[in-house]
Coordinates of C-alpha atoms in Angstrom, one line a residue:
X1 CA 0.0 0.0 0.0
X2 CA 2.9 2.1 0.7
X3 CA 4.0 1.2 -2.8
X4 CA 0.9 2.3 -4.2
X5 CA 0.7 5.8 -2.6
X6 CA 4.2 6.9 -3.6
X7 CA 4.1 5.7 -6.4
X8 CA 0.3 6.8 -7.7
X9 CA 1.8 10.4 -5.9
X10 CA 4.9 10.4 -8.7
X11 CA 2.7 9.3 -11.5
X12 CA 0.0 11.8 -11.4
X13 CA 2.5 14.7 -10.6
X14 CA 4.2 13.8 -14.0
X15 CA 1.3 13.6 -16.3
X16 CA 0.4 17.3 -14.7
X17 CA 3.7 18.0 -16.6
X18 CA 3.4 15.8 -19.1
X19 CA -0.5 16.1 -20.5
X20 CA -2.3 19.5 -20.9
X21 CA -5.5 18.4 -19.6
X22 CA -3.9 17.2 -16.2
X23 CA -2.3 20.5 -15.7
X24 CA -4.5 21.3 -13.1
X25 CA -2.9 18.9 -10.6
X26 CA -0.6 19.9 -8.1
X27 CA 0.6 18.3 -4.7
X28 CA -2.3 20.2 -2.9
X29 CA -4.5 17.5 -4.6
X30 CA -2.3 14.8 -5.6
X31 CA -1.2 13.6 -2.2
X32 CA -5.3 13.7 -1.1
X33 CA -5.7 11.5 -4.2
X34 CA -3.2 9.2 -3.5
X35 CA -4.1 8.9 0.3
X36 CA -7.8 8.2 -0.4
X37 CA -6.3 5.3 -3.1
X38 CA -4.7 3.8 -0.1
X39 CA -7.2 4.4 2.4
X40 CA -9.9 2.7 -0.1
X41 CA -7.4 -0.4 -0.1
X42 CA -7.3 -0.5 3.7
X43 CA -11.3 -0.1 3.7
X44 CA -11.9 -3.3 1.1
X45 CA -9.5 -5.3 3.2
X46 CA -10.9 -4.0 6.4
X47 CA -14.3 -5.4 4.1
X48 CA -13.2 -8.4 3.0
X49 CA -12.0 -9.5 6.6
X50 CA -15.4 -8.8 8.2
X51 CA -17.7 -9.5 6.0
X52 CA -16.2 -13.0 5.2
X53 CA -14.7 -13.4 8.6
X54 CA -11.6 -14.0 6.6
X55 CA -7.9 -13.9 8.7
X56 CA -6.7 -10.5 8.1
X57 CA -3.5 -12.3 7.6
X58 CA -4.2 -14.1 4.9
X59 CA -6.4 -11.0 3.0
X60 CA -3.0 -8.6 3.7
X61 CA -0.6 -11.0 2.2
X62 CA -2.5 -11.6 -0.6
X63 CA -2.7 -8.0 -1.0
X64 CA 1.1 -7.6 -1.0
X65 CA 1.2 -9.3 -4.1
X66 CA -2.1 -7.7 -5.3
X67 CA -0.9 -4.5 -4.6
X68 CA 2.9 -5.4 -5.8
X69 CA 1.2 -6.1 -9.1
X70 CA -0.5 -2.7 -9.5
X71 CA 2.3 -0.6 -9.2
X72 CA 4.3 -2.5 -11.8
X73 CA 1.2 -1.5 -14.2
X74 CA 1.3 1.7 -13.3
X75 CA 4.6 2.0 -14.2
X76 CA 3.6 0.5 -17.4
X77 CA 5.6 -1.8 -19.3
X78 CA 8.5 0.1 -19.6
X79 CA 9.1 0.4 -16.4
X80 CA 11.8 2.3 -14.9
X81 CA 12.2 5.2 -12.3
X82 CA 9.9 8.1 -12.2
X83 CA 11.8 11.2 -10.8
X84 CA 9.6 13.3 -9.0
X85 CA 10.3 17.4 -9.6
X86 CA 7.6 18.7 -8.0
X87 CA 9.7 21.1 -5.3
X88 CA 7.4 20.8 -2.4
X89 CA 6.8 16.6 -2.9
X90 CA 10.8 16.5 -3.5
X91 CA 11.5 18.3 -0.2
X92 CA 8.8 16.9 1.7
X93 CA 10.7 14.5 4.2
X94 CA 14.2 16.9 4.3
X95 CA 12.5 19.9 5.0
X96 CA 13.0 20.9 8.7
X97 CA 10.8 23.9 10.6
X98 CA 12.8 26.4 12.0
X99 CA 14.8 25.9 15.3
X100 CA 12.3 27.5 17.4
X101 CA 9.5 25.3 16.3
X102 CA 10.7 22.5 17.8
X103 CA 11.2 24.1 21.2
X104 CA 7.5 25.2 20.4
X105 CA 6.4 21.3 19.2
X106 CA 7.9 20.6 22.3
X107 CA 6.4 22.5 24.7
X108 CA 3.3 22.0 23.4
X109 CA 3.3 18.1 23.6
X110 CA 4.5 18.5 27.5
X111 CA 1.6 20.9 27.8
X112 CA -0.8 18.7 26.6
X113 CA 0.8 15.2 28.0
X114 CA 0.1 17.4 31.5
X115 CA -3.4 18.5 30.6
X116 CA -4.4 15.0 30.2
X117 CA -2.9 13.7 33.6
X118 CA -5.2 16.3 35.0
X119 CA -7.7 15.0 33.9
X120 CA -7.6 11.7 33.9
X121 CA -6.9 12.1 37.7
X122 CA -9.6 14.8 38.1
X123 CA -11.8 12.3 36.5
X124 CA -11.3 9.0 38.6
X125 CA -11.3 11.4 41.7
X126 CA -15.2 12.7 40.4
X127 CA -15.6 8.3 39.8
X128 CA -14.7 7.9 43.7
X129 CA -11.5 6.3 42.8
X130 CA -7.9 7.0 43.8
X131 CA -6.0 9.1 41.6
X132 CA -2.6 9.9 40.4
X133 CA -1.3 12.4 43.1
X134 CA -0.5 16.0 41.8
X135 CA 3.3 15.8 42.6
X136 CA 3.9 12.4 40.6
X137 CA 2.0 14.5 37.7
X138 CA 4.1 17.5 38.5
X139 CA 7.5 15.2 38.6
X140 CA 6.6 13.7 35.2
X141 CA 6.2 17.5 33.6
X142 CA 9.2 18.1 34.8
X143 CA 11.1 15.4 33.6
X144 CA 9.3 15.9 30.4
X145 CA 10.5 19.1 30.1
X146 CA 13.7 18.1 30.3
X147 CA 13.7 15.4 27.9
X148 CA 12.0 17.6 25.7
X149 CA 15.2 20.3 25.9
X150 CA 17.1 17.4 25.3
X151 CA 15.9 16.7 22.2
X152 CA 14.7 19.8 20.9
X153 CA 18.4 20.7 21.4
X154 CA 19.5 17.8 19.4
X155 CA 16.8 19.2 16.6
X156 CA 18.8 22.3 16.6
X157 CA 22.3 20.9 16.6
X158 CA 21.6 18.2 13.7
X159 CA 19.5 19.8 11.4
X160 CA 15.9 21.0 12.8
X161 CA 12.9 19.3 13.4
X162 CA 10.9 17.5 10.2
X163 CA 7.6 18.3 8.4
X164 CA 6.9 14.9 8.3
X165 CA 6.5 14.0 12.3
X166 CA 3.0 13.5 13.7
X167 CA 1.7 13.7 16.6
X168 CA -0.6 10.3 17.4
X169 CA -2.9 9.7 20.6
X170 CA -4.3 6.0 20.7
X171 CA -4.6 5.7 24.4
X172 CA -6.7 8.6 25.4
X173 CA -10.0 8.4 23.1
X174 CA -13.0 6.5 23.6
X175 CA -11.9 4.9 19.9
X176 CA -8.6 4.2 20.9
X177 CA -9.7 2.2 23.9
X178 CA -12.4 0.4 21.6
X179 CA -9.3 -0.8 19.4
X180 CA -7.4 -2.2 22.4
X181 CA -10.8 -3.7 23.5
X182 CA -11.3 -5.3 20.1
X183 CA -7.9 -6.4 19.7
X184 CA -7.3 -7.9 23.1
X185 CA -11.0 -9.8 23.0
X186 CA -13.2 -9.5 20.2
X187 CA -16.1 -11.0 21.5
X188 CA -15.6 -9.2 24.8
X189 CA -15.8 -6.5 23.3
X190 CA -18.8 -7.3 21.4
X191 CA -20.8 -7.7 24.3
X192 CA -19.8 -4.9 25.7
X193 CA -21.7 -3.0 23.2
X194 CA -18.6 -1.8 20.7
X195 CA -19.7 -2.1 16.8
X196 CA -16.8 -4.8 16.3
X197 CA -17.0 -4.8 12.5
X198 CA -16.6 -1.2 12.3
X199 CA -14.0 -0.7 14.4
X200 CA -11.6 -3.5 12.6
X201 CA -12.9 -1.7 9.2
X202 CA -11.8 1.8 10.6
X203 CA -8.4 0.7 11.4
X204 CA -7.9 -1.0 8.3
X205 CA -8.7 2.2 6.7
X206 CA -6.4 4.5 8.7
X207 CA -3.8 1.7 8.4
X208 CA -4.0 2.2 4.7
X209 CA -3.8 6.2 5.0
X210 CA -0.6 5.4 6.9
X211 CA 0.7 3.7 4.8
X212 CA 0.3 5.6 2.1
X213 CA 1.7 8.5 3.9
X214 CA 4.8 6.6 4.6
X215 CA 5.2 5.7 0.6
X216 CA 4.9 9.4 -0.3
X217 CA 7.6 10.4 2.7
X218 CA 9.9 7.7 1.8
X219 CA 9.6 8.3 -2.3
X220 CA 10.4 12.4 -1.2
X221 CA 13.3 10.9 0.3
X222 CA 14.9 8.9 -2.6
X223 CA 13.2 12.0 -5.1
X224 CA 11.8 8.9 -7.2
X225 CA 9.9 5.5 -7.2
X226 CA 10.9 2.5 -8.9
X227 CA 9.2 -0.7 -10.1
X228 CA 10.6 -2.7 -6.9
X229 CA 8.9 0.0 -4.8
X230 CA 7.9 -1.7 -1.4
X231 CA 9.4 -4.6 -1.9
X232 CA 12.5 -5.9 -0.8
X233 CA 12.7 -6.0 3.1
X234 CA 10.8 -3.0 4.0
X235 CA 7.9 -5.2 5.2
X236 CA 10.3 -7.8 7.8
X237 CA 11.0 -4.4 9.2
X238 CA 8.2 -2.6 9.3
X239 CA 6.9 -5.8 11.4
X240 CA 9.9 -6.1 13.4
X241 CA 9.5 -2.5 14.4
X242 CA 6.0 -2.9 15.7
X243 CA 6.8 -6.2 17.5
X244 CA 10.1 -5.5 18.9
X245 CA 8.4 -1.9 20.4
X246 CA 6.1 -4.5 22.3
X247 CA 3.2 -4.6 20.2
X248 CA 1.7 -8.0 20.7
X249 CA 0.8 -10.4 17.9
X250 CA -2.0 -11.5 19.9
X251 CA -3.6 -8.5 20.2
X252 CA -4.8 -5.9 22.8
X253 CA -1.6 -4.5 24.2
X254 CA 0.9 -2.0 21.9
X255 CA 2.1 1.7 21.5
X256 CA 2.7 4.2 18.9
X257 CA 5.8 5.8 20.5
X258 CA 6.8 1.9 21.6
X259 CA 6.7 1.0 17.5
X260 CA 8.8 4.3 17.3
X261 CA 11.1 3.1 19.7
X262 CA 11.5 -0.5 18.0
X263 CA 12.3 1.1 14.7
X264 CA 14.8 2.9 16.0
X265 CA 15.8 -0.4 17.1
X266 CA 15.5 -1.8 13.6
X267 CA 17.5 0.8 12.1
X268 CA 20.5 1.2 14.7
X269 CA 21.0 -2.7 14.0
X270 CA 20.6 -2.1 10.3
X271 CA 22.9 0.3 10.2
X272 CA 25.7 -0.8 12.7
X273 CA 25.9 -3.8 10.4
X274 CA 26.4 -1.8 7.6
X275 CA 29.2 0.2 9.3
X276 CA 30.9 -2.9 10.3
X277 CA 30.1 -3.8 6.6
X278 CA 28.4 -7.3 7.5
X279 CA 27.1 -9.4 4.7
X280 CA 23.5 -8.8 3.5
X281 CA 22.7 -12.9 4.6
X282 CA 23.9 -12.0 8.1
X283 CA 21.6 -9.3 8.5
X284 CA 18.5 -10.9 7.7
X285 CA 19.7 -13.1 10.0
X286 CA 20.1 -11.3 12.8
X287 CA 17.5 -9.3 12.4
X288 CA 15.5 -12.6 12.7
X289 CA 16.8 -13.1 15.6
X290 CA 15.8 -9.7 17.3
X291 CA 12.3 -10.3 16.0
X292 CA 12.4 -13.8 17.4
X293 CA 13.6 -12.5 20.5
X294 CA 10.8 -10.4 20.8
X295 CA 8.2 -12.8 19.8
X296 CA 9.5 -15.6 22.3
X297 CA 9.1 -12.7 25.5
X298 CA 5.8 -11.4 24.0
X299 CA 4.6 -15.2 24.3
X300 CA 6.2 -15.9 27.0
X301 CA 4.5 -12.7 28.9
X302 CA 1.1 -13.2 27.6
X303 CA 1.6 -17.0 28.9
X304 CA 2.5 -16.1 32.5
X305 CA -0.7 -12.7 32.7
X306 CA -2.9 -15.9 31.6
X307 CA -1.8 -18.2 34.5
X308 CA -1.8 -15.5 37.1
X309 CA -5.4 -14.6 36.0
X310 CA -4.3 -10.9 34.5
X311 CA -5.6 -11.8 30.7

């Protein structure tokens, strides 16, 4: 799907150069285009999955190939790379805000993070129940803060704070908490009154909008797209990422700043092989063994909350 996005982004944005009566596109509506491609994707797998009851497994890799197969026709048969010279789509993912916008991202994300301590805690001390006290709260801005300086000062130093990063809350809406429900018991959650179908359909759509969004950051970063677009092993560690950050395979437990983490992960082993110049065999395997690794503990962990009555 990532494929797809960048891809369907560099296509359109040359045939606005290309053919007279596409001149009218520009990147304002091409990257909309292109995310509501891969966000129709996620919705008739998300479609497919409930409405069948297939295993979303199955459906996606299936669709890997499906998908695979649909941007090697619309690179048509000649294939090749598609540059992309649009200025703003080129300098999407190295564009950096000024240095004082990240001490402002910053600030604003402690703010917030503080806010909703408040009242969260305000709101199970209204429910009768014991909250977070306000020093532990006040100890956490703090520290925060300071992480925050950290790294807005490392923003600064290296090059300035991207475009491209998002804020993401998964944990704090009443959606949010429906996907954990859903994920960590379906039928739980079912009788608990949460539209099931809908929710697994929802997130299959804002998968695919992620994804796309992802194919048009990373084909801004090369300046192109190529047949072999999201292939190769973009998708071992894109998975890796998300289960090495702790996001369980069995559903119901995982975080967006955890799959952050594990990518980071992912890409200080990638790249400390390649700095040590290790074979491209070796890497895969290790990089197996890191995912394994975290598989084994996730299993492990789920196995011992089951026995003590916690799951």
């Amino acid at each position: 799907m990532s494929a797809v996005g960048g891809v369907t982004t560099a296509i359109l944005l040359r045939e606005s150069l290309t053919n007279p009566a596409l001149s009218w596109m520009d990147w304002w509506n091409v990257i909309p285009m292109a995310l509501l491609v891969t966000t129709a994707i996620g919705f008739l797998h998300g479609f497919l999955i409930t409405t069948f009851q297939l295993p979303s497994f199955i459906v996606t890799l299936a669709g890997l190939l499906a998908w695979n197969g649909v941007v090697l026709m619309l690179m048509g048969d000649g294939g090749g790379t598609v540059n992309i010279q649009n200025p703003v789509v080129r300098n999407l993912a190295s564009e950096v805000l000024p240095p004082v916008w990240s001490w402002i991202v910053i600030a604003i994300f402690v703010a917030l993070l503080t806010l909703v301590e408040f009242s969260t805690a305000n709101a199970r001390r209204k429910a009768g129940l014991r909250p977070k006290p306000t020093q532990i709260i006040l100890a956490q801005t703090v520290l925060m803060g300071i992480v925050g300086a950290f790294l807005a000062y490392l923003f600064n130093i290296n090059r300035g704070l991207s475009e491209t990063a998002p804020p993401y809350l998964a944990e704090r809406t009443r959606f949010g908490r429906y996907v954990y429900a859903v994920g960590g018991n379906k039928e739980a959650a079912r009788r608990a009154g949460i539209r099931v179908e809908r929710i697994r359909i929802i997130v299959f759509m804002i998968s695919g909008f992620m994804a796309g969004m992802g194919g048009i950051v990373l084909a801004s970063r090369l300046k192109s797209v190529a047949p072999n677009a999201g292939s190769g092993n973009l998708l071992l560690y894109v998975i890796a990422a998300a289960v090495i950050g702790g996001t369980s395979l069995f559903g119901g437990r995982g975080k967006v700043y955890s799959a952050i983490l594990g990518a980071l992960v992912v890409s200080s082993v990638e790249n400390g092989m390649g700095l040590l110049n290790v074979s491209s065999g070796v890497k895969f395997v290790v990089t197996w063994l890191v995912l394994l690794s975290a598989v084994v503990i996730d299993a492990i962990s789920r196995r011992s909350q089951q026995r003590s009555g916690l799951r």
